PDB file of C-alpha atoms in Angstrom:
ATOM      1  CA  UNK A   1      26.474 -31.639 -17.119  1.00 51.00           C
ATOM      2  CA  UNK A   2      25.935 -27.643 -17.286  1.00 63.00           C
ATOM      3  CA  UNK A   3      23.203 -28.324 -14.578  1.00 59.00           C
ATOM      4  CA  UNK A   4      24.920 -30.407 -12.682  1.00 63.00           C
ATOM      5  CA  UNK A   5      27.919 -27.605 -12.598  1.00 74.00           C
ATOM      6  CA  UNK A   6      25.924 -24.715 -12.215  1.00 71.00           C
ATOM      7  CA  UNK A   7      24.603 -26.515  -9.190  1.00 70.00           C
ATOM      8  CA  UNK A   8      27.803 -27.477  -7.568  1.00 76.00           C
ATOM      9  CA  UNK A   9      28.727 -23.407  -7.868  1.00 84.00           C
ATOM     10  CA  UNK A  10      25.750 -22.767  -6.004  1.00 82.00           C
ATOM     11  CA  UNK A  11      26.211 -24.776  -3.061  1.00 79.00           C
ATOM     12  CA  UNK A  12      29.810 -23.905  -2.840  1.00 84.00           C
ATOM     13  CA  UNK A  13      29.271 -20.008  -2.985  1.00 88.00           C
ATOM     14  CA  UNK A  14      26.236 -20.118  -0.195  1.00 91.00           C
ATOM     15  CA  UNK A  15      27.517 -22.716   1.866  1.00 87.00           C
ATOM     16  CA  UNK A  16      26.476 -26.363   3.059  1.00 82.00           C
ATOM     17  CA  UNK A  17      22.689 -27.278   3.170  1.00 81.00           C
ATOM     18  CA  UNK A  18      21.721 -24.680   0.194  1.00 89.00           C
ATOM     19  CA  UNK A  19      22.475 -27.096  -3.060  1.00 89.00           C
ATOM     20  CA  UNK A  20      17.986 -27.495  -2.765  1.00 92.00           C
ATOM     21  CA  UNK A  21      17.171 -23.632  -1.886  1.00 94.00           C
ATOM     22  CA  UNK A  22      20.005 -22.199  -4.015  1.00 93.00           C
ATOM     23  CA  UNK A  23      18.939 -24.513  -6.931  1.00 91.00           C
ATOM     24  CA  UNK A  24      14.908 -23.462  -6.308  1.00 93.00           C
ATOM     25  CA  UNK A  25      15.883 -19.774  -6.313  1.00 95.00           C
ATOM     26  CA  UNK A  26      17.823 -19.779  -9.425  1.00 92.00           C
ATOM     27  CA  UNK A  27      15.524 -21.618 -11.397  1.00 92.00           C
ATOM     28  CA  UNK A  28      12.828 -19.271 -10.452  1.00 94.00           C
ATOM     29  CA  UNK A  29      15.109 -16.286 -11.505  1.00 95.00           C
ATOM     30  CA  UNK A  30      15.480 -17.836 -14.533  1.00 94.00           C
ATOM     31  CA  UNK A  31      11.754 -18.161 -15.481  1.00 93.00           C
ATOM     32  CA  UNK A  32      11.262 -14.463 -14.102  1.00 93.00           C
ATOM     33  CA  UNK A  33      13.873 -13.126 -16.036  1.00 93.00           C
ATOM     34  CA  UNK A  34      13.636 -14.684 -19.133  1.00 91.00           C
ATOM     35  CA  UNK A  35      16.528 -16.449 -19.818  1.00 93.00           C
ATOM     36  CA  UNK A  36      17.732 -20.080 -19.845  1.00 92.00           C
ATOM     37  CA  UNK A  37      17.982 -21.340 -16.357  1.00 89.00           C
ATOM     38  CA  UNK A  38      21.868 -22.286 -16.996  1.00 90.00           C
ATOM     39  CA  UNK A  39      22.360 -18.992 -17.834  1.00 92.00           C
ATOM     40  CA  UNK A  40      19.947 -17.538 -15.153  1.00 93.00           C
ATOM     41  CA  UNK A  41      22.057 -19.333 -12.708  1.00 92.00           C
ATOM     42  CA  UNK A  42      25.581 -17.946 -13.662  1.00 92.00           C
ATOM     43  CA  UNK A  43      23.949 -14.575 -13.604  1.00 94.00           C
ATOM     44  CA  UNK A  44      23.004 -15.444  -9.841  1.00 94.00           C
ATOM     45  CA  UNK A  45      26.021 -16.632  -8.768  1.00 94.00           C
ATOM     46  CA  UNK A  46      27.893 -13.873 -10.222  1.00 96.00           C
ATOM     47  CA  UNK A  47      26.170 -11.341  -7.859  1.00 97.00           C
ATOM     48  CA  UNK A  48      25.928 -13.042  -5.195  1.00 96.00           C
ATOM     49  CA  UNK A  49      29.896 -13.570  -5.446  1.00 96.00           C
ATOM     50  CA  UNK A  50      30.165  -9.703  -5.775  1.00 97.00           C
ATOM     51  CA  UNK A  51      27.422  -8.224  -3.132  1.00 97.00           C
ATOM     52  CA  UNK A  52      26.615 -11.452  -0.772  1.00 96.00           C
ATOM     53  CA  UNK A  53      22.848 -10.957  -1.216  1.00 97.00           C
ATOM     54  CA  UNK A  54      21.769 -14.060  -0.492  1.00 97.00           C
ATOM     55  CA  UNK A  55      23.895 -14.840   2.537  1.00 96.00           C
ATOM     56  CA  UNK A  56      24.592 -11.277   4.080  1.00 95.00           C
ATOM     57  CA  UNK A  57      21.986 -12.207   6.992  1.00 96.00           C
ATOM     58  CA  UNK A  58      23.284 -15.734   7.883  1.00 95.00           C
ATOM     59  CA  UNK A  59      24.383 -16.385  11.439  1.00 94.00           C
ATOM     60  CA  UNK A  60      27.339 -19.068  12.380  1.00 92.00           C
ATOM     61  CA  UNK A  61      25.152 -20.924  15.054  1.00 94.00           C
ATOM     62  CA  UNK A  62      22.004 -21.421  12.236  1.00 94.00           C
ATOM     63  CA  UNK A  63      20.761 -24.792  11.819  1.00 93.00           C
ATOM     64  CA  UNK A  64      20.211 -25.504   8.299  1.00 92.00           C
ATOM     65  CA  UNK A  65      16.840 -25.204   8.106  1.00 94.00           C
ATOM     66  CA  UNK A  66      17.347 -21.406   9.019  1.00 95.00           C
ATOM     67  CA  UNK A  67      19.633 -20.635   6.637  1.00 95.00           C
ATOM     68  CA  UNK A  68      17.725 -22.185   3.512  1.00 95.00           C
ATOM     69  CA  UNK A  69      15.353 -19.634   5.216  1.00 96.00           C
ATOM     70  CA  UNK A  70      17.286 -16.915   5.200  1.00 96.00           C
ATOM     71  CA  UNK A  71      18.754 -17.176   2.029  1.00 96.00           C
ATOM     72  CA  UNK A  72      15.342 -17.364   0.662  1.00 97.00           C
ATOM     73  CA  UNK A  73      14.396 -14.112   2.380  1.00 97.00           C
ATOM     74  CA  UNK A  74      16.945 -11.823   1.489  1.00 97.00           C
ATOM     75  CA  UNK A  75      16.928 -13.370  -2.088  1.00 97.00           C
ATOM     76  CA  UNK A  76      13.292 -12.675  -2.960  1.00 97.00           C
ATOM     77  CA  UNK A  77      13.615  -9.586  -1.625  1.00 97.00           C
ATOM     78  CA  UNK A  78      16.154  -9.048  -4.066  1.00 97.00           C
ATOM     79  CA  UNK A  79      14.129 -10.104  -6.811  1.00 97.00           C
ATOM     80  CA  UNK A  80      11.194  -7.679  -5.832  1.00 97.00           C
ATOM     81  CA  UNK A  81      13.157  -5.341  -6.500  1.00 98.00           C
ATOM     82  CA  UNK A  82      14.754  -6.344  -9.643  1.00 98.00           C
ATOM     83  CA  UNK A  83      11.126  -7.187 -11.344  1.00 97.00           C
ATOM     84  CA  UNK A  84       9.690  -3.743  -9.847  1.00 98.00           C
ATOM     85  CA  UNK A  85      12.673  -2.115 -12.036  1.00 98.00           C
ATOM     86  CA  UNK A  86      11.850  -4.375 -14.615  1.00 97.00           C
ATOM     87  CA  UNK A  87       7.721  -3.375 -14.918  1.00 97.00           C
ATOM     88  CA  UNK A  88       8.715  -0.075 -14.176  1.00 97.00           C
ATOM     89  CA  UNK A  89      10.875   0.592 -16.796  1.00 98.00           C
ATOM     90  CA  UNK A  90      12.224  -0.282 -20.461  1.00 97.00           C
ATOM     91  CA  UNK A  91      14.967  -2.282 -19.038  1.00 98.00           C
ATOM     92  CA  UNK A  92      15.016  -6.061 -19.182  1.00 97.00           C
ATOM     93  CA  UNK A  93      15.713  -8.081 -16.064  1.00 96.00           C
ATOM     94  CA  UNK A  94      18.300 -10.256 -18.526  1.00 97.00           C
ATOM     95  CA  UNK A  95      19.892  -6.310 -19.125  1.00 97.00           C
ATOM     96  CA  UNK A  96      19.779  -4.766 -15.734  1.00 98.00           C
ATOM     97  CA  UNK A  97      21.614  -7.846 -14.257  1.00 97.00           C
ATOM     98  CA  UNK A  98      24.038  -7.933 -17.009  1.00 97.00           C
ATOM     99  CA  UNK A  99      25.029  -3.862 -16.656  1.00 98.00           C
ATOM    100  CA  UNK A 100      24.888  -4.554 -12.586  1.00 98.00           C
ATOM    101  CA  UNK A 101      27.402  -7.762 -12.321  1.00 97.00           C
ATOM    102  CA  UNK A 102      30.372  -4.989 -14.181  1.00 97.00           C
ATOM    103  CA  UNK A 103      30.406  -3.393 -11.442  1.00 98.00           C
ATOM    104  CA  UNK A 104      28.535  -4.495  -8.477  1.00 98.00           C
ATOM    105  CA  UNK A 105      31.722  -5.347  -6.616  1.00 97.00           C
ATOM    106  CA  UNK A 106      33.215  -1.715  -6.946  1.00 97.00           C
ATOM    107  CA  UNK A 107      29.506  -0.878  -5.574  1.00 98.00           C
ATOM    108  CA  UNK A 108      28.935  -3.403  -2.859  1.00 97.00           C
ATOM    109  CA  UNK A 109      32.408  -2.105  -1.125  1.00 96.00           C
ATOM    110  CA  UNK A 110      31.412   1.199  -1.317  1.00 96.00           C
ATOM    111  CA  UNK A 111      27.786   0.463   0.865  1.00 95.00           C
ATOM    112  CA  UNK A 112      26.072   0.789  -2.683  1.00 97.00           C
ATOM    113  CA  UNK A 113      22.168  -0.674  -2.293  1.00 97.00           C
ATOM    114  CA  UNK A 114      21.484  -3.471  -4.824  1.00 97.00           C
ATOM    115  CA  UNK A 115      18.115  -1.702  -5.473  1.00 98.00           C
ATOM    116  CA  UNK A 116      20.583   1.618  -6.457  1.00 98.00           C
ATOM    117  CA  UNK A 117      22.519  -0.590  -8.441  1.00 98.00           C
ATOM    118  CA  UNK A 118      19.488  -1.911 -10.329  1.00 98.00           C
ATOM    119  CA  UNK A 119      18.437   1.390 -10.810  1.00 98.00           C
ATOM    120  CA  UNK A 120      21.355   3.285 -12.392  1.00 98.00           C
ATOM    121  CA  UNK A 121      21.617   0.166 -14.505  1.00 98.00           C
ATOM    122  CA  UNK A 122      18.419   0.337 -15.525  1.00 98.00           C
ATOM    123  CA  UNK A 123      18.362   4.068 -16.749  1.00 98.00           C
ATOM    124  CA  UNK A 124      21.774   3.368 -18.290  1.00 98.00           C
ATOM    125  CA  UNK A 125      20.109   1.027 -21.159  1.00 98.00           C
ATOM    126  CA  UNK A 126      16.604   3.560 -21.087  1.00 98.00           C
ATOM    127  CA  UNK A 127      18.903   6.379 -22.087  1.00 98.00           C
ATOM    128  CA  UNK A 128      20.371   3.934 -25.165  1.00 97.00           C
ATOM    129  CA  UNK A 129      23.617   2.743 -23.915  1.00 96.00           C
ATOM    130  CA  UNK A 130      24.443  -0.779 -24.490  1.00 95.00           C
ATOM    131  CA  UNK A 131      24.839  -3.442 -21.210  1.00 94.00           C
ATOM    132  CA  UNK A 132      28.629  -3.411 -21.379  1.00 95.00           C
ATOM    133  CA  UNK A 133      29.539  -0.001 -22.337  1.00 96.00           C
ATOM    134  CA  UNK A 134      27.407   1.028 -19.132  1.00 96.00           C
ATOM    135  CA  UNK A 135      28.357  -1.077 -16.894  1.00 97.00           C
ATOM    136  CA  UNK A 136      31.654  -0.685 -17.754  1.00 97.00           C
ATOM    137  CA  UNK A 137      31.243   3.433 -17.096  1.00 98.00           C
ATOM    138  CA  UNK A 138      29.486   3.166 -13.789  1.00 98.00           C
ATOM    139  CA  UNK A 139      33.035   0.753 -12.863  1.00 98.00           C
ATOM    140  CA  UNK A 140      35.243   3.302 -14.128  1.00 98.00           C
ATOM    141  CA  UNK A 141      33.500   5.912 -12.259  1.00 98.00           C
ATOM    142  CA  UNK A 142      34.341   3.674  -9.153  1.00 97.00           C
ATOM    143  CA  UNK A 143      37.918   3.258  -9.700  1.00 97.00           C
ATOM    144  CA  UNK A 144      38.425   6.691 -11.119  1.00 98.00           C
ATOM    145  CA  UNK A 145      37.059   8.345  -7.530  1.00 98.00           C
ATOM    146  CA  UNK A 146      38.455   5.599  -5.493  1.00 96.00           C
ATOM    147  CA  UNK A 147      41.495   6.126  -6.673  1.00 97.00           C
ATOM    148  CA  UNK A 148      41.794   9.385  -7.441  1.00 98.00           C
ATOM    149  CA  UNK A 149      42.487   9.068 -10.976  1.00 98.00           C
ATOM    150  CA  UNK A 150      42.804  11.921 -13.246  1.00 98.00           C
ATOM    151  CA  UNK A 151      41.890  13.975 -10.594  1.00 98.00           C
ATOM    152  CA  UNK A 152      38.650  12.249 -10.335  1.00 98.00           C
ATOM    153  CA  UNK A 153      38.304  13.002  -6.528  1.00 98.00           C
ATOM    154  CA  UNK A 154      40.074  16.267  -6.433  1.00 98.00           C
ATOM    155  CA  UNK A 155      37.040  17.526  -8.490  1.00 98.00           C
ATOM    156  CA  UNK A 156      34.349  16.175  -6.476  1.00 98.00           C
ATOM    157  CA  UNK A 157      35.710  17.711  -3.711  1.00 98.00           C
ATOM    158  CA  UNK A 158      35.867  20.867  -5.479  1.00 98.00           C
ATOM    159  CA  UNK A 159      32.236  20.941  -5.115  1.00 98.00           C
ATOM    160  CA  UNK A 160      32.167  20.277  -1.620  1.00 98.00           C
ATOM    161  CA  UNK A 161      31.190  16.240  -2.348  1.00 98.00           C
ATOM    162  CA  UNK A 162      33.268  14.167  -0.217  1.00 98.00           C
ATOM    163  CA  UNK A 163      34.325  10.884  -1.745  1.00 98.00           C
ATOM    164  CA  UNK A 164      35.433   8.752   2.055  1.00 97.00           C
ATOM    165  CA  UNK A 165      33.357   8.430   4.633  1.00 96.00           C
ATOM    166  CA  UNK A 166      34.415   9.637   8.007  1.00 95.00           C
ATOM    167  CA  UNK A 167      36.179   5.980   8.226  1.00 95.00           C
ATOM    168  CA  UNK A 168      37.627   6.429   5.017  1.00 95.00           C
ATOM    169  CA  UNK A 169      35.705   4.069   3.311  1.00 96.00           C
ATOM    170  CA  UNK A 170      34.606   5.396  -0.249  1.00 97.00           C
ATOM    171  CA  UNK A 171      30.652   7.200   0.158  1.00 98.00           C
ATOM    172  CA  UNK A 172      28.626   5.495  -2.611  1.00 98.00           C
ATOM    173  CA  UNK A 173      28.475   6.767  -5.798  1.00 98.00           C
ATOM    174  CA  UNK A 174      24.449   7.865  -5.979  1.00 98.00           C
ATOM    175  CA  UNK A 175      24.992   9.404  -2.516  1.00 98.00           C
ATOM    176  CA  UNK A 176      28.208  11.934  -4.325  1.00 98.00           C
ATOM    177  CA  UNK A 177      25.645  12.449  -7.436  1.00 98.00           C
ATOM    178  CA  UNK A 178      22.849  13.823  -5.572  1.00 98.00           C
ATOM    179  CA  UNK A 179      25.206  16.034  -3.103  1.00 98.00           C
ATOM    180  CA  UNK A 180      26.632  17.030  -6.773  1.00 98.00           C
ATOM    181  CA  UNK A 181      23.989  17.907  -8.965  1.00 98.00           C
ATOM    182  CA  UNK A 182      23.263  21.371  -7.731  1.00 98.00           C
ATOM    183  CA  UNK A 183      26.823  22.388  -8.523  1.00 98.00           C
ATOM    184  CA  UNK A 184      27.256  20.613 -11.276  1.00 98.00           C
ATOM    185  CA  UNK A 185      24.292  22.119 -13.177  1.00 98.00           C
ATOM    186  CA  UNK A 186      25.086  25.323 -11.971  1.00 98.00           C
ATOM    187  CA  UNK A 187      27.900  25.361 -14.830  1.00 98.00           C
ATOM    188  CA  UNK A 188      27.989  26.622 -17.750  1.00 98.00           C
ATOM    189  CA  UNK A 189      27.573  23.510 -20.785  1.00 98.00           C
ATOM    190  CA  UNK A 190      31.172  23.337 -21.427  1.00 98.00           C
ATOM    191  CA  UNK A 191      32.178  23.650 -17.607  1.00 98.00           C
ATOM    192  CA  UNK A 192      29.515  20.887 -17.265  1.00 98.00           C
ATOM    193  CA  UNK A 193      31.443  18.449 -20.059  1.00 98.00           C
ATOM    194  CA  UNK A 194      34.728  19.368 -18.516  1.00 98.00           C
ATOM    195  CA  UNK A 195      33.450  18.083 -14.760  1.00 98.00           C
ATOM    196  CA  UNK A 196      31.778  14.905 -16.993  1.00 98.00           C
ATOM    197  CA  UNK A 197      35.641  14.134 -18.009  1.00 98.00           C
ATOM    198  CA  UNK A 198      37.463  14.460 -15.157  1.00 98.00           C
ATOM    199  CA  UNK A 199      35.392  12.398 -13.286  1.00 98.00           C
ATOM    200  CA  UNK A 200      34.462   9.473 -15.705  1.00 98.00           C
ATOM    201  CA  UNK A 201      37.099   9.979 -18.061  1.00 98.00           C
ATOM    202  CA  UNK A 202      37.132  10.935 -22.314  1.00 97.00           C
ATOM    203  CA  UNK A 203      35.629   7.210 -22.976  1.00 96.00           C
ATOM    204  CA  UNK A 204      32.978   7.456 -20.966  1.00 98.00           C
ATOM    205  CA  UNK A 205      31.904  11.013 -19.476  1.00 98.00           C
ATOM    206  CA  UNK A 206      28.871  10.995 -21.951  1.00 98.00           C
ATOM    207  CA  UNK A 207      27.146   8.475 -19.911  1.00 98.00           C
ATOM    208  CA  UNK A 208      28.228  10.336 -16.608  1.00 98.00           C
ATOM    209  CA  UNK A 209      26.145  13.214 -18.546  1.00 98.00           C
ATOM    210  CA  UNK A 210      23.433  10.781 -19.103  1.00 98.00           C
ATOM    211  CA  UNK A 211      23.036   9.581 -14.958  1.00 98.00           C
ATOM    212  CA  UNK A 212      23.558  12.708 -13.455  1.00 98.00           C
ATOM    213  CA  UNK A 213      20.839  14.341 -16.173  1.00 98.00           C
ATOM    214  CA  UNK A 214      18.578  11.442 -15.113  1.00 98.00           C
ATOM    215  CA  UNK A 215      19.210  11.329 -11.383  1.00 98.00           C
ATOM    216  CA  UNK A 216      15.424  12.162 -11.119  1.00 98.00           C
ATOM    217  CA  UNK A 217      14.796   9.030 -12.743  1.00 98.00           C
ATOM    218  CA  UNK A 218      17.356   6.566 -10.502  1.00 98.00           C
ATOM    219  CA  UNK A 219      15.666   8.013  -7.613  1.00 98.00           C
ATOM    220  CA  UNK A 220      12.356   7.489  -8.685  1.00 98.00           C
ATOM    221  CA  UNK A 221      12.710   3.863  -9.601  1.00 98.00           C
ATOM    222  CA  UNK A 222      14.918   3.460  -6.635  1.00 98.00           C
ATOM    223  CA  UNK A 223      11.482   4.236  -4.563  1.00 97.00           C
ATOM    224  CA  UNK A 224       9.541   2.187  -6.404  1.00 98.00           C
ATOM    225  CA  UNK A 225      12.019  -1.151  -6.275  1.00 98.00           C
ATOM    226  CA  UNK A 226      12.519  -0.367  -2.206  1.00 97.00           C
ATOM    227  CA  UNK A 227       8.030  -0.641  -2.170  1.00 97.00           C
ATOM    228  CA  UNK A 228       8.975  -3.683  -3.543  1.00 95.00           C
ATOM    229  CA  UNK A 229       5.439  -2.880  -5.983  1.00 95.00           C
ATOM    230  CA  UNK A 230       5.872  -6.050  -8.392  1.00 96.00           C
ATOM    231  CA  UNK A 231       6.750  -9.468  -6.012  1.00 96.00           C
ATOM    232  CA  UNK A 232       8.228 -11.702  -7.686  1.00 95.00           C
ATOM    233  CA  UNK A 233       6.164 -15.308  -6.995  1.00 95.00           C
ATOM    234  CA  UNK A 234       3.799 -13.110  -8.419  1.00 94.00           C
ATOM    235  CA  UNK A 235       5.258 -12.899 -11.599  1.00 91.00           C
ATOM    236  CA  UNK A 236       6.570 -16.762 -11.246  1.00 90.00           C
ATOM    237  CA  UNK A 237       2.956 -17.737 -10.760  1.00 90.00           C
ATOM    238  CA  UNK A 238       1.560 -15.748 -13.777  1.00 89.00           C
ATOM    239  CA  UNK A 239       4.648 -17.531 -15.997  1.00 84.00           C
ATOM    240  CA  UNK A 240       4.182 -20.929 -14.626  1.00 83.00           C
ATOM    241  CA  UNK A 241       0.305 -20.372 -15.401  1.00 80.00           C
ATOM    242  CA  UNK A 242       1.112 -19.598 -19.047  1.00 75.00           C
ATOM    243  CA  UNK A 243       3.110 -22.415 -19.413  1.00 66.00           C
ATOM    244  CA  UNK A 244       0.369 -25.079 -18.110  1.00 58.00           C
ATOM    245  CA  UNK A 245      -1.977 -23.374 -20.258  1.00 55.00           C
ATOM    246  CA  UNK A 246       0.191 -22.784 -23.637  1.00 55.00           C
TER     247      UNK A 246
END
């Protein structure tokens, strides 16, 4: 019954004529990543609700044929990255999706890459934090710029970092932390802290502190994810493989 639900979701979020593709794609997450394919499947759906990976490229006039083909595309392209992150560093696939789905929708409206988002994720649990706590702090970064919160925006501006866009729609967060990081670590330690709270807040500046200290590292698995170095019906075919031969 599960299945059967988690199916019904799937058709309904990408649209008629994608039940067999949606299905197909979600199982194969499921064996890439790890997890139970029920499971692999909510996971799915709850991105693709937040960022519209899978259906960002459809067209109104597409027969369905072309958009099982589409959604394909865009999907494995999507799970490139997310397995390159995954080989690439001590993140879990099962993690990196978890940290990304608290606050992919605060980062899809703000022009956020899902390759960035995989990323930051990513070097949130490498640096020790746990999947909710740091997904929870890149969100609150979010809301605390977007809406100015505690003076959130007032101090990246301070540094010369504009938070809107020219059209007023808020820059993404990775963009404001690179422009930032030459300011920011011109401070003194304390300065440096005080920054870390303004911005993210007293519950969760320390992880601010951790991203901004590892921006290096976002960036260089950002690179990696966009080569797209470890395809994913690469790894599907390796699992499947295993599984004939266990």
């Amino acid at each position: 019954m599960q299945a059967a639900s988690k199916m019904a979701q799937i058709s309904g979020v990408l649209g008629p004529g994608s039940l067999a593709v949606g299905t197909q794609i979600g199982m194969e997450f499921g064996l890439i990543s790890g997890m139970e394919t029920e499971a692999a499947m909510q996971r799915m759906i709850n991105l693709q609700q937040q960022t519209e990976f899978m259906t960002e490229n459809l067209e109104a006039n597409m027969t369905a044929e072309e958009r099982a083909s589409q959604i394909r595309k865009d999907s494995m392209r999507v799970l490139d990255q997310l397995n390159t992150i995954e080989n690439r560093s001590a993140a879990t696939m099962e993690q990196i999706t978890f940290v990304m789905n608290q606050f992919a929708s605060q980062a899809h409206l703000a022009n956020e890459e899902i390759k960035t988002m995989a990323a930051m994720s990513a070097v949130m649990i490498e640096t020790g934090e746990e999947q909710g706590k740091g997904g929870r702090a890149l969100r609150m970064m979010y809301a605390r710029l977007g809406s100015n919160i505690g003076g959130a925006r007032d101090e990246m501006e301070r540094f010369g970092v504009a938070v809107e866009d020219a059209e007023g729609n808020m820059r993404p967060l990775s963009v404001m932390l690179k422009e930032l990081e030459a300011g920011f670590f011109a401070q003194s330690g304390a300065e440096q802290q005080a920054t870390a709270q303004i911005i993210a807040g007293n519950r969760h500046y320390t992880r601010f502190l951790k991203l901004i200290t590892n921006l290096d590292r976002v960036r260089q698995l950002e690179v990696e994810s966009a080569m797209r170095l470890f395809p994913a019906m690469e790894e599907i075919d390796r699992r499947r493989d295993s599984e004939l031969f266990k």
